[in-house]
Amino acid sequence: MQVRIAPDAPAAAKAGALVLPVFTGGSLTGTAKAIDEALGGALADVLSSGEMKGKLAEVALVHAKDQPFRRVLLVGLGEKEKFEPFMLARYAGTAVRYLSRRGVSQIAIALPQEADNAEAAASFIAEGAISGGFDPAIYQTPEDKKTTVESVTILSGDANAKALQSGLARGTILGEAVNFARRLAVTPANDMTPAILADEAAKAGKAAGLEVEVLDEAKARELGMGSFLSVAAGSAQPPKFIIMRYNGDPGSKELTALVGKGITFDTGGISIKPAERMEEMKYDMSGGAGVIASMVAIGKLKPKLNVVGLVPATENMPGGKATKPGDVVKAMNGKTIEVINTDAEGRLILADALCYANKLGATRIIDCATLTGACVIALGHAASAAVGNDESYMHQFLNVAKSTGERYWHMPLYDDYANQMKSDIADLKNTGGRPAGTLTASAFLKAFVDKTPWIHLDIAGTAYLDNEFAWQAKGPTGTPVRALVSYVESLAGAGIRPNGVAAALSS
Ligand code: BES
Ligand code: MN
Ligand code: ZN
């Protein structure tokens, strides 16, 4: 999909449809008002009939056969007072999905008149349009190839052209990264082995100017990654440890590490999972996919800082060589772990990746993982859990993440949880019983982070969804790419500052 900017007046926009925003309770203003007049009041009619109230992602289609745009699609933005700039991504995504299903290939999209932060607006519209165009049905035979929206033109009006262009460039990179993560995640485990995941990371990473290194099993053993390798023991697929480096500030000693769980399939191992919904465990590398895609976006955005992406990738399988409950393994930092349940494998592979981040000299670490079913019980599919060891680091992250539209909920990491992870015969055990499963898993990870400021994101309930939204297909969501990229940009003092848009719109 191509997203571009044109200064055309909306009334003259040549397109299959012209997309206009509507707030709840509002009358038509700005562009929408002018178009309504050209259509003899047809848009005002839709609103006064009560057919559409303007709620977020609500739509109404009005045909306009004598106009250069053939149709008008009104898309709701909700209450003006509650508007946040990320909603423009949902506005654009909703339009792309609705019009794609109706065979429209070119659309023009108006900026809400009030959006004075043109850079943020263009970024969210581009990101939302591109992610709205993602179709998870990558294995369906393209018999009668569906027509989909191929080009989106943002009508700039008198907004700052330079700011719009830079927002467009950023939003395009981010939207493509979100879709890259989703494609990696939705691809089933027979076509997304650790080796294939590593090849995808190498190909996309190098194209984005990153250094990519992939450690094989022998190298991991040499480094002492006994915890990571214990998960790979039952699999016929060789494990890979993926390292992606972006050096945007060679003079600096600061290094941010992004660590993602790369379980390409989680059967549970010897502690095998029930068959029902086990196919969803192809998504157990969503954190790793998120890190790989975020690193690619960071390589293209070029913020001034150093970032390394680490993805331990392996299957978790039962088999004659598989790790057994009760086995004791040793991580890179020398700590011993009693494996009580081989289905608690994510923390085992992350343990060595966190040690490796420290070995590289990371000065801050964020890891993300579809780590615990308990997280889905606690927060459902509405938010990811965020846990960490540094309050100010956490608040900065939560602030930036919130502006992206991805939701993270801060959970506590009391010392009590670490007590649940003590083993009778080793330094740690890998499960702590039913209570607070997300937080005992976090306490386990903390033992490998040491003193480095660290944030852990449990995305088990948010990385993939079995329902669709007006703006997003069902399946993988691309969480946490938006938050990771935006946060990394903010560390370098770069990125968009959408708060200005919010302030302008609520005034
Ligand atoms: N990958 C799963 C967690 C998961 C569950 C992700 C549901 C997405 C949806 C993880 O490896 C796992 O199996 N965790 C166990 C841990 C338990 C054995 C302590 C769990 O949550 O049941
Ligand atoms: Mn598991
Ligand atoms: Zn898992």
Short mmCIF file of C-alpha atoms and ligand atoms in Angstrom, two decimals:
data_model
loop_
_atom_site.label_atom_id
_atom_site.label_comp_id
_atom_site.label_asym_id
_atom_site.label_seq_id
_atom_site.Cartn_x
_atom_site.Cartn_y
_atom_site.Cartn_z
CA MET A 1 0.00 0.00 0.00
CA GLN A 2 1.14 3.49 -0.90
CA VAL A 3 0.40 6.38 1.47
CA ARG A 4 1.15 9.90 0.19
CA ILE A 5 0.29 13.51 0.81
CA ALA A 6 -1.37 15.90 -1.63
CA PRO A 7 -2.45 19.50 -1.21
CA ASP A 8 -5.67 18.97 -3.22
CA ALA A 9 -8.83 20.57 -1.93
CA PRO A 10 -11.11 17.78 -0.65
CA ALA A 11 -13.89 18.86 -3.01
CA ALA A 12 -11.56 18.24 -5.96
CA ALA A 13 -9.96 15.01 -4.72
CA LYS A 14 -10.03 12.30 -7.38
CA ALA A 15 -10.59 9.01 -5.57
CA GLY A 16 -12.89 6.05 -5.13
CA ALA A 17 -13.85 7.52 -1.78
CA LEU A 18 -13.23 10.58 0.34
CA VAL A 19 -12.87 9.82 4.06
CA LEU A 20 -14.08 12.47 6.51
CA PRO A 21 -14.02 12.56 10.34
CA VAL A 22 -17.07 12.98 12.55
CA PHE A 23 -17.04 13.53 16.32
CA THR A 24 -20.03 12.49 18.46
CA GLY A 25 -22.67 15.09 19.07
CA GLY A 26 -20.84 17.39 16.73
CA SER A 27 -22.20 19.16 13.72
CA LEU A 28 -20.19 19.10 10.53
CA THR A 29 -17.28 21.49 10.51
CA GLY A 30 -14.43 22.43 8.21
CA THR A 31 -13.92 20.10 5.27
CA ALA A 32 -16.95 17.99 6.12
CA LYS A 33 -19.15 21.08 6.11
CA ALA A 34 -17.88 22.23 2.72
CA ILE A 35 -18.39 18.76 1.22
CA ASP A 36 -21.85 18.56 2.75
CA GLU A 37 -22.79 21.78 0.99
CA ALA A 38 -21.49 20.41 -2.32
CA LEU A 39 -23.68 17.32 -1.75
CA GLY A 40 -26.79 19.32 -0.94
CA GLY A 41 -26.83 18.37 2.74
CA ALA A 42 -26.49 14.60 2.26
CA LEU A 43 -23.96 14.26 5.08
CA ALA A 44 -25.92 16.34 7.57
CA ASP A 45 -28.85 14.07 6.73
CA VAL A 46 -26.90 10.98 7.83
CA LEU A 47 -26.21 12.57 11.19
CA SER A 48 -29.70 14.02 11.78
CA SER A 49 -31.28 10.67 10.88
CA GLY A 50 -29.37 9.11 13.78
CA GLU A 51 -27.87 6.52 11.41
CA MET A 52 -24.46 7.42 12.74
CA LYS A 53 -23.49 9.04 16.03
CA GLY A 54 -19.78 9.51 15.43
CA LYS A 55 -18.53 6.91 17.89
CA LEU A 56 -14.94 5.77 17.32
CA ALA A 57 -14.72 3.60 14.16
CA GLU A 58 -18.42 3.92 13.36
CA VAL A 59 -18.97 4.40 9.61
CA ALA A 60 -21.53 5.65 7.10
CA LEU A 61 -21.10 5.49 3.33
CA VAL A 62 -22.71 8.12 1.10
CA HIS A 63 -22.54 7.89 -2.69
CA ALA A 64 -21.66 11.06 -4.61
CA LYS A 65 -21.75 10.00 -8.22
CA ASP A 66 -21.14 13.37 -9.86
CA GLN A 67 -18.13 14.26 -7.73
CA PRO A 68 -14.44 13.55 -8.50
CA PHE A 69 -14.50 11.43 -5.33
CA ARG A 70 -17.19 8.83 -5.97
CA ARG A 71 -18.24 8.30 -2.38
CA VAL A 72 -17.90 9.87 1.04
CA LEU A 73 -17.08 7.63 3.98
CA LEU A 74 -17.81 9.25 7.32
CA VAL A 75 -15.69 7.67 10.06
CA GLY A 76 -16.36 8.36 13.75
CA LEU A 77 -13.64 9.70 16.04
CA GLY A 78 -15.70 9.59 19.24
CA GLU A 79 -16.07 12.38 21.78
CA LYS A 80 -13.94 15.40 21.00
CA GLU A 81 -12.92 15.73 24.68
CA LYS A 82 -11.60 12.16 24.75
CA PHE A 83 -9.73 12.37 21.48
CA GLU A 84 -6.16 11.09 21.41
CA PRO A 85 -3.96 11.26 18.31
CA PHE A 86 -3.52 7.46 18.07
CA MET A 87 -7.22 7.33 17.26
CA LEU A 88 -6.28 8.68 13.83
CA ALA A 89 -4.62 5.30 13.19
CA ARG A 90 -7.97 3.63 13.92
CA TYR A 91 -9.75 6.23 11.77
CA ALA A 92 -7.51 5.41 8.80
CA GLY A 93 -7.46 1.66 9.48
CA THR A 94 -11.25 1.54 9.66
CA ALA A 95 -11.55 3.35 6.33
CA VAL A 96 -9.04 1.05 4.63
CA ARG A 97 -10.73 -2.13 5.88
CA TYR A 98 -14.28 -0.95 5.13
CA LEU A 99 -13.45 0.27 1.64
CA SER A 100 -11.19 -2.71 0.79
CA ARG A 101 -14.15 -5.04 1.32
CA ARG A 102 -16.13 -2.94 -1.13
CA GLY A 103 -13.57 -3.02 -3.93
CA VAL A 104 -12.35 0.58 -3.63
CA SER A 105 -8.67 0.89 -4.53
CA GLN A 106 -7.86 4.59 -4.13
CA ILE A 107 -8.93 6.73 -1.22
CA ALA A 108 -8.41 10.31 -0.11
CA ILE A 109 -8.46 11.00 3.59
CA ALA A 110 -9.01 14.32 5.35
CA LEU A 111 -7.13 15.41 8.47
CA PRO A 112 -9.41 16.57 11.25
CA GLN A 113 -9.26 20.34 10.92
CA GLU A 114 -8.18 20.73 14.53
CA ALA A 115 -5.08 18.47 14.23
CA ASP A 116 -2.36 21.07 14.47
CA ASN A 117 0.43 18.57 15.18
CA ALA A 118 0.68 17.61 11.55
CA GLU A 119 3.63 15.26 12.10
CA ALA A 120 1.81 13.12 14.65
CA ALA A 121 -1.38 13.13 12.58
CA ALA A 122 0.34 12.00 9.38
CA SER A 123 2.30 9.36 11.29
CA PHE A 124 -0.79 7.82 12.87
CA ILE A 125 -2.77 7.95 9.63
CA ALA A 126 0.01 6.24 7.66
CA GLU A 127 0.59 3.62 10.39
CA GLY A 128 -3.15 2.92 10.70
CA ALA A 129 -3.77 2.75 6.95
CA ILE A 130 -0.90 0.29 6.45
CA SER A 131 -1.80 -1.91 9.42
CA GLY A 132 -5.48 -1.76 8.37
CA GLY A 133 -4.36 -3.25 5.05
CA PHE A 134 -2.85 -6.34 6.70
CA ASP A 135 -4.61 -9.57 5.73
CA PRO A 136 -3.61 -12.60 7.82
CA ALA A 137 -4.92 -15.03 5.13
CA ILE A 138 -1.43 -15.44 3.69
CA TYR A 139 -2.04 -19.04 2.60
CA GLN A 140 -5.26 -18.52 0.65
CA THR A 141 -5.08 -19.12 -3.10
CA PRO A 142 -5.49 -15.77 -4.82
CA GLU A 143 -8.12 -17.03 -7.32
CA ASP A 144 -10.11 -13.91 -7.91
CA LYS A 145 -7.67 -11.55 -6.38
CA LYS A 146 -9.62 -9.31 -4.03
CA THR A 147 -9.45 -5.59 -4.79
CA THR A 148 -8.07 -3.78 -1.79
CA VAL A 149 -7.18 -0.20 -1.04
CA GLU A 150 -3.85 0.35 -2.79
CA SER A 151 -3.33 4.05 -2.39
CA VAL A 152 -4.18 6.45 0.40
CA THR A 153 -3.79 10.19 -0.13
CA ILE A 154 -3.74 12.39 2.94
CA LEU A 155 -5.25 15.75 2.01
CA SER A 156 -2.95 18.25 3.65
CA GLY A 157 -5.04 21.42 3.49
CA ASP A 158 -2.86 24.22 4.85
CA ALA A 159 -1.01 22.02 7.37
CA ASN A 160 2.80 22.26 7.62
CA ALA A 161 4.02 20.26 4.61
CA LYS A 162 7.43 19.42 6.09
CA ALA A 163 5.95 18.11 9.31
CA LEU A 164 3.43 16.04 7.36
CA GLN A 165 6.16 14.49 5.23
CA SER A 166 8.26 13.50 8.19
CA GLY A 167 5.21 12.07 9.98
CA LEU A 168 4.30 10.15 6.84
CA ALA A 169 7.81 8.67 6.57
CA ARG A 170 7.79 7.61 10.23
CA GLY A 171 4.25 6.22 10.17
CA THR A 172 5.05 4.22 7.03
CA ILE A 173 8.10 2.64 8.66
CA LEU A 174 6.13 1.88 11.83
CA GLY A 175 3.09 0.47 9.99
CA GLU A 176 5.32 -1.76 7.89
CA ALA A 177 7.15 -2.96 11.01
CA VAL A 178 3.85 -3.77 12.69
CA ASN A 179 2.81 -5.83 9.66
CA PHE A 180 6.21 -7.54 9.47
CA ALA A 181 5.85 -8.68 13.09
CA ARG A 182 2.31 -9.88 12.34
CA ARG A 183 3.42 -11.88 9.29
CA LEU A 184 6.22 -13.57 11.26
CA ALA A 185 3.73 -14.39 14.03
CA VAL A 186 0.87 -15.68 11.89
CA THR A 187 3.14 -17.96 9.84
CA PRO A 188 2.71 -21.46 11.28
CA ALA A 189 5.56 -23.29 12.99
CA ASN A 190 6.31 -25.56 10.01
CA ASP A 191 7.18 -22.44 8.01
CA MET A 192 8.56 -20.39 10.90
CA THR A 193 11.25 -22.54 12.49
CA PRO A 194 14.02 -20.93 14.57
CA ALA A 195 16.27 -21.05 11.47
CA ILE A 196 13.66 -19.37 9.26
CA LEU A 197 13.01 -16.72 11.90
CA ALA A 198 16.75 -16.04 12.06
CA ASP A 199 16.93 -15.78 8.25
CA GLU A 200 14.01 -13.31 8.23
CA ALA A 201 15.77 -11.23 10.91
CA ALA A 202 19.04 -11.30 8.98
CA LYS A 203 17.46 -10.34 5.67
CA ALA A 204 15.27 -7.50 6.95
CA GLY A 205 17.86 -6.35 9.50
CA LYS A 206 20.68 -6.06 6.96
CA ALA A 207 18.38 -4.21 4.53
CA ALA A 208 17.75 -1.70 7.33
CA GLY A 209 21.49 -1.24 7.96
CA LEU A 210 21.74 -3.39 11.10
CA GLU A 211 24.47 -5.85 12.03
CA VAL A 212 22.90 -9.26 12.45
CA GLU A 213 24.59 -12.23 14.07
CA VAL A 214 23.02 -15.65 14.69
CA LEU A 215 24.52 -17.95 17.31
CA ASP A 216 24.06 -21.68 16.74
CA GLU A 217 23.72 -24.40 19.35
CA ALA A 218 27.46 -25.00 19.69
CA LYS A 219 28.14 -21.32 20.29
CA ALA A 220 25.29 -21.08 22.81
CA ARG A 221 26.74 -24.07 24.67
CA GLU A 222 30.19 -22.47 24.69
CA LEU A 223 28.61 -19.32 26.22
CA GLY A 224 26.99 -21.43 28.94
CA MET A 225 23.38 -20.92 27.87
CA GLY A 226 22.26 -24.16 29.54
CA SER A 227 18.82 -22.81 30.39
CA PHE A 228 18.03 -21.80 26.79
CA LEU A 229 19.39 -25.09 25.42
CA SER A 230 17.38 -27.16 27.91
CA VAL A 231 14.22 -25.97 26.15
CA ALA A 232 15.62 -26.84 22.72
CA ALA A 233 16.63 -30.37 23.81
CA GLY A 234 13.43 -32.08 22.68
CA SER A 235 13.25 -30.47 19.25
CA ALA A 236 14.57 -31.68 15.90
CA GLN A 237 14.84 -28.04 14.81
CA PRO A 238 18.17 -26.45 15.79
CA PRO A 239 17.84 -23.45 18.13
CA LYS A 240 19.10 -20.02 17.06
CA PHE A 241 20.07 -17.05 19.20
CA ILE A 242 19.46 -13.91 17.12
CA ILE A 243 21.42 -10.69 17.75
CA MET A 244 20.59 -7.45 15.88
CA ARG A 245 22.72 -4.36 16.49
CA TYR A 246 21.94 -0.73 15.76
CA ASN A 247 24.75 1.70 16.59
CA GLY A 248 23.23 5.15 16.26
CA ASP A 249 25.54 6.81 18.81
CA PRO A 250 28.97 5.17 18.62
CA GLY A 251 30.45 7.67 21.11
CA SER A 252 28.04 6.67 23.86
CA LYS A 253 28.37 3.84 26.37
CA GLU A 254 24.60 3.63 26.82
CA LEU A 255 23.08 0.51 25.34
CA THR A 256 19.39 -0.34 25.29
CA ALA A 257 18.61 -4.05 24.92
CA LEU A 258 15.29 -5.30 23.54
CA VAL A 259 14.77 -8.97 24.34
CA GLY A 260 11.93 -11.05 22.85
CA LYS A 261 10.71 -14.59 23.53
CA GLY A 262 11.14 -16.62 20.35
CA ILE A 263 9.36 -19.92 20.99
CA THR A 264 8.34 -20.84 17.44
CA PHE A 265 6.02 -23.51 18.86
CA ASP A 266 5.15 -24.31 22.46
CA THR A 267 3.75 -27.82 22.95
CA GLY A 268 4.57 -27.56 26.66
CA GLY A 269 7.30 -30.19 26.25
CA ILE A 270 7.03 -33.25 28.54
CA SER A 271 4.54 -31.25 30.66
CA ILE A 272 2.47 -31.29 27.47
CA LYS A 273 -0.44 -28.91 26.88
CA PRO A 274 -3.99 -30.09 26.13
CA ALA A 275 -4.86 -30.26 22.39
CA GLU A 276 -7.56 -27.62 22.55
CA ARG A 277 -6.23 -24.33 21.11
CA MET A 278 -2.67 -25.65 21.09
CA GLU A 279 -2.38 -24.36 17.49
CA GLU A 280 -2.29 -20.85 18.96
CA MET A 281 1.15 -21.65 20.33
CA LYS A 282 2.63 -20.80 16.91
CA TYR A 283 2.21 -17.26 18.27
CA ASP A 284 4.61 -17.94 21.12
CA MET A 285 7.36 -16.09 19.23
CA SER A 286 5.33 -12.85 19.09
CA GLY A 287 7.69 -11.09 21.52
CA GLY A 288 10.66 -12.11 19.37
CA ALA A 289 8.86 -11.03 16.20
CA GLY A 290 8.10 -7.70 17.91
CA VAL A 291 11.78 -7.19 18.76
CA ILE A 292 12.96 -8.14 15.24
CA ALA A 293 10.43 -5.81 13.58
CA SER A 294 11.16 -2.99 16.05
CA MET A 295 14.89 -3.27 15.35
CA VAL A 296 14.20 -3.03 11.61
CA ALA A 297 12.10 0.11 12.19
CA ILE A 298 14.81 1.59 14.44
CA GLY A 299 17.42 0.93 11.73
CA LYS A 300 15.31 2.91 9.28
CA LEU A 301 14.37 5.73 11.67
CA LYS A 302 17.98 6.23 12.80
CA PRO A 303 17.53 7.73 16.28
CA LYS A 304 20.75 8.81 18.02
CA LEU A 305 21.34 5.92 20.46
CA ASN A 306 22.58 2.33 20.57
CA VAL A 307 20.14 -0.56 20.62
CA VAL A 308 20.63 -4.31 20.52
CA GLY A 309 17.82 -6.78 19.84
CA LEU A 310 18.13 -10.30 21.30
CA VAL A 311 15.83 -13.19 20.37
CA PRO A 312 16.46 -16.69 21.73
CA ALA A 313 14.55 -18.89 19.27
CA THR A 314 13.60 -22.54 19.71
CA GLU A 315 10.67 -24.93 19.68
CA ASN A 316 9.47 -26.47 22.96
CA MET A 317 8.85 -30.14 22.14
CA PRO A 318 8.58 -33.47 23.96
CA GLY A 319 10.92 -36.23 22.80
CA GLY A 320 13.51 -38.75 23.89
CA LYS A 321 16.08 -36.03 24.49
CA ALA A 322 13.66 -33.53 26.02
CA THR A 323 14.21 -31.95 29.44
CA LYS A 324 12.18 -33.73 32.12
CA PRO A 325 10.39 -32.27 35.13
CA GLY A 326 12.88 -32.32 37.99
CA ASP A 327 15.94 -31.81 35.78
CA VAL A 328 18.34 -29.10 36.93
CA VAL A 329 19.93 -26.79 34.37
CA LYS A 330 22.44 -23.94 34.61
CA ALA A 331 22.09 -20.47 33.07
CA MET A 332 24.87 -18.24 31.72
CA ASN A 333 25.29 -16.38 35.03
CA GLY A 334 25.92 -19.68 36.87
CA LYS A 335 22.53 -19.85 38.57
CA THR A 336 20.97 -23.32 38.72
CA ILE A 337 17.30 -23.90 37.93
CA GLU A 338 15.11 -26.86 38.84
CA VAL A 339 12.67 -27.36 35.96
CA ILE A 340 9.40 -28.22 37.71
CA ASN A 341 7.24 -27.73 34.62
CA THR A 342 8.67 -27.85 31.10
CA ASP A 343 5.76 -25.65 29.94
CA ALA A 344 7.26 -22.73 31.85
CA GLU A 345 9.89 -22.51 29.10
CA GLY A 346 9.70 -18.83 28.14
CA ARG A 347 11.43 -17.74 31.33
CA LEU A 348 14.14 -20.37 30.75
CA ILE A 349 15.13 -18.97 27.37
CA LEU A 350 14.78 -15.36 28.53
CA ALA A 351 17.06 -16.05 31.51
CA ASP A 352 20.03 -16.63 29.23
CA ALA A 353 19.06 -13.76 26.92
CA LEU A 354 18.91 -11.36 29.89
CA CYS A 355 22.35 -12.59 31.05
CA TYR A 356 23.64 -12.04 27.53
CA ALA A 357 22.23 -8.48 27.48
CA ASN A 358 24.17 -7.78 30.67
CA LYS A 359 27.30 -9.35 29.24
CA LEU A 360 27.03 -6.95 26.28
CA GLY A 361 26.92 -4.06 28.76
CA ALA A 362 23.24 -3.14 28.43
CA THR A 363 22.38 -0.07 30.51
CA ARG A 364 18.65 -0.70 30.23
CA ILE A 365 16.64 -3.75 29.19
CA ILE A 366 13.09 -4.27 27.99
CA ASP A 367 11.89 -7.80 27.40
CA CYS A 368 8.59 -8.84 25.90
CA ALA A 369 7.03 -12.28 25.90
CA THR A 370 3.80 -14.24 25.60
CA LEU A 371 4.87 -15.53 28.99
CA THR A 372 1.92 -16.55 31.15
CA GLY A 373 -1.67 -17.71 30.84
CA ALA A 374 -2.10 -16.02 34.22
CA CYS A 375 -1.67 -12.66 32.50
CA VAL A 376 -4.69 -13.42 30.30
CA ILE A 377 -6.66 -14.30 33.45
CA ALA A 378 -5.63 -11.03 35.14
CA LEU A 379 -6.04 -8.54 32.30
CA GLY A 380 -7.85 -10.43 29.56
CA HIS A 381 -7.10 -9.19 26.08
CA ALA A 382 -7.44 -5.53 27.04
CA ALA A 383 -3.88 -4.83 28.16
CA SER A 384 -0.38 -6.23 28.53
CA ALA A 385 1.25 -6.44 31.96
CA ALA A 386 4.30 -4.27 32.67
CA VAL A 387 6.63 -5.17 35.53
CA GLY A 388 10.05 -3.77 36.36
CA ASN A 389 12.74 -2.87 38.86
CA ASP A 390 13.00 0.89 38.28
CA GLU A 391 10.09 3.26 38.92
CA SER A 392 11.22 6.22 36.85
CA TYR A 393 12.16 4.05 33.89
CA MET A 394 8.72 2.42 34.12
CA HIS A 395 6.83 5.70 34.24
CA GLN A 396 8.64 7.06 31.25
CA PHE A 397 7.82 3.89 29.33
CA LEU A 398 4.15 3.89 30.35
CA ASN A 399 3.80 7.52 29.31
CA VAL A 400 5.16 6.97 25.82
CA ALA A 401 3.41 3.62 25.35
CA LYS A 402 0.03 5.16 26.23
CA SER A 403 0.31 7.66 23.38
CA THR A 404 0.70 4.81 20.86
CA GLY A 405 -2.69 3.24 21.62
CA GLU A 406 -1.15 0.02 22.97
CA ARG A 407 -2.18 -0.61 26.58
CA TYR A 408 0.18 -1.63 29.40
CA TRP A 409 -0.83 -2.06 33.03
CA HIS A 410 1.80 -1.67 35.72
CA MET A 411 1.83 -4.62 38.16
CA PRO A 412 3.88 -4.88 41.39
CA LEU A 413 6.99 -6.97 41.89
CA TYR A 414 7.02 -7.61 45.66
CA ASP A 415 9.83 -9.67 47.18
CA ASP A 416 7.19 -12.23 48.20
CA TYR A 417 7.04 -13.48 44.63
CA ALA A 418 10.74 -14.33 44.64
CA ASN A 419 10.14 -16.57 47.67
CA GLN A 420 7.71 -18.65 45.61
CA MET A 421 10.54 -19.35 43.14
CA LYS A 422 12.99 -20.91 45.61
CA SER A 423 13.97 -24.53 44.96
CA ASP A 424 14.89 -27.12 47.60
CA ILE A 425 17.88 -28.31 45.60
CA ALA A 426 18.84 -25.48 43.19
CA ASP A 427 19.06 -21.66 43.22
CA LEU A 428 15.61 -21.32 41.64
CA LYS A 429 12.73 -23.39 40.32
CA ASN A 430 10.86 -22.41 37.19
CA THR A 431 7.31 -22.32 38.56
CA GLY A 432 5.85 -20.81 41.69
CA GLY A 433 2.39 -22.32 41.86
CA ARG A 434 -0.97 -20.81 40.84
CA PRO A 435 -0.99 -17.51 42.79
CA ALA A 436 0.25 -14.45 40.84
CA GLY A 437 1.64 -16.49 37.95
CA THR A 438 2.61 -13.41 35.94
CA LEU A 439 4.51 -11.93 38.86
CA THR A 440 6.31 -15.09 39.98
CA ALA A 441 7.47 -15.43 36.36
CA SER A 442 8.68 -11.82 36.55
CA ALA A 443 10.47 -12.51 39.85
CA PHE A 444 12.24 -15.40 38.11
CA LEU A 445 13.39 -13.12 35.26
CA LYS A 446 14.59 -10.51 37.76
CA ALA A 447 17.14 -13.01 39.09
CA PHE A 448 18.91 -12.82 35.69
CA VAL A 449 18.64 -9.08 35.16
CA ASP A 450 20.80 -8.21 38.14
CA LYS A 451 20.81 -4.43 38.84
CA THR A 452 20.25 -3.18 35.29
CA PRO A 453 17.09 -1.03 34.95
CA TRP A 454 14.60 -3.39 33.36
CA ILE A 455 11.01 -3.63 32.18
CA HIS A 456 9.21 -6.89 31.41
CA LEU A 457 6.11 -6.87 29.21
CA ASP A 458 3.79 -9.89 29.30
CA ILE A 459 1.89 -9.79 26.00
CA ALA A 460 0.17 -13.20 26.30
CA GLY A 461 -3.30 -11.62 26.08
CA THR A 462 -2.55 -8.92 23.50
CA ALA A 463 -0.15 -10.32 20.89
CA TYR A 464 -3.00 -12.03 19.02
CA LEU A 465 -6.78 -11.82 19.19
CA ASP A 466 -9.55 -14.07 17.96
CA ASN A 467 -11.86 -11.15 17.27
CA GLU A 468 -11.47 -8.40 14.71
CA PHE A 469 -11.89 -4.66 15.12
CA ALA A 470 -13.15 -2.20 12.52
CA TRP A 471 -9.51 -1.10 12.08
CA GLN A 472 -7.68 -4.41 12.60
CA ALA A 473 -8.01 -7.96 11.30
CA LYS A 474 -8.18 -10.82 13.77
CA GLY A 475 -4.99 -12.71 14.54
CA PRO A 476 -1.64 -11.11 15.39
CA THR A 477 -1.79 -7.46 16.47
CA GLY A 478 1.82 -6.29 16.18
CA THR A 479 1.93 -5.54 19.92
CA PRO A 480 4.51 -4.38 21.24
CA VAL A 481 6.12 -2.82 18.14
CA ARG A 482 4.45 0.60 18.45
CA ALA A 483 5.41 0.97 22.10
CA LEU A 484 8.98 -0.34 21.71
CA VAL A 485 9.81 1.85 18.72
CA SER A 486 8.22 4.96 20.24
CA TYR A 487 9.97 4.37 23.54
CA VAL A 488 13.37 3.90 21.91
CA GLU A 489 12.82 7.09 19.91
CA SER A 490 11.94 8.96 23.09
CA LEU A 491 15.19 7.80 24.74
CA ALA A 492 17.00 9.58 21.91
CA GLY A 493 14.79 12.66 22.19
CA ALA A 494 13.28 11.80 18.80
CA GLY A 495 9.91 10.66 17.51
CA ILE A 496 6.57 12.41 17.36
CA ARG A 497 5.10 14.38 20.23
CA PRO A 498 1.43 13.63 19.90
CA ASN A 499 0.41 15.41 23.09
CA GLY A 500 0.31 18.68 21.18
CA VAL A 501 -2.41 17.29 18.96
CA ALA A 502 -4.46 16.15 21.93
CA ALA A 503 -4.25 19.58 23.50
CA ALA A 504 -5.22 21.30 20.28
CA LEU A 505 -8.19 19.04 19.67
CA SER A 506 -9.64 19.28 23.14
CA SER A 507 -9.53 23.07 23.11
N1 BES B 1 3.34 -19.62 26.09
C1 BES B 1 2.75 -19.94 27.33
C2 BES B 1 1.89 -18.80 27.89
C3 BES B 1 0.65 -18.44 27.10
C4 BES B 1 -0.57 -18.97 27.46
C5 BES B 1 0.70 -17.52 26.07
C6 BES B 1 -1.71 -18.60 26.77
C7 BES B 1 -0.44 -17.17 25.37
C8 BES B 1 -1.64 -17.70 25.73
C9 BES B 1 3.82 -20.25 28.37
O1 BES B 1 4.98 -20.84 27.89
C10 BES B 1 3.23 -21.21 29.34
O2 BES B 1 2.93 -22.30 28.95
N2 BES B 1 3.10 -20.76 30.59
C11 BES B 1 2.54 -21.59 31.62
C12 BES B 1 3.39 -21.42 32.85
C13 BES B 1 3.04 -22.37 33.96
C14 BES B 1 3.41 -23.79 33.57
C15 BES B 1 3.78 -21.96 35.21
C16 BES B 1 1.12 -21.11 31.89
O3 BES B 1 0.89 -19.90 31.84
O4 BES B 1 0.26 -21.95 32.07
MN MN B 2 4.82 -22.95 27.80
ZN ZN B 3 5.42 -20.45 25.92
#
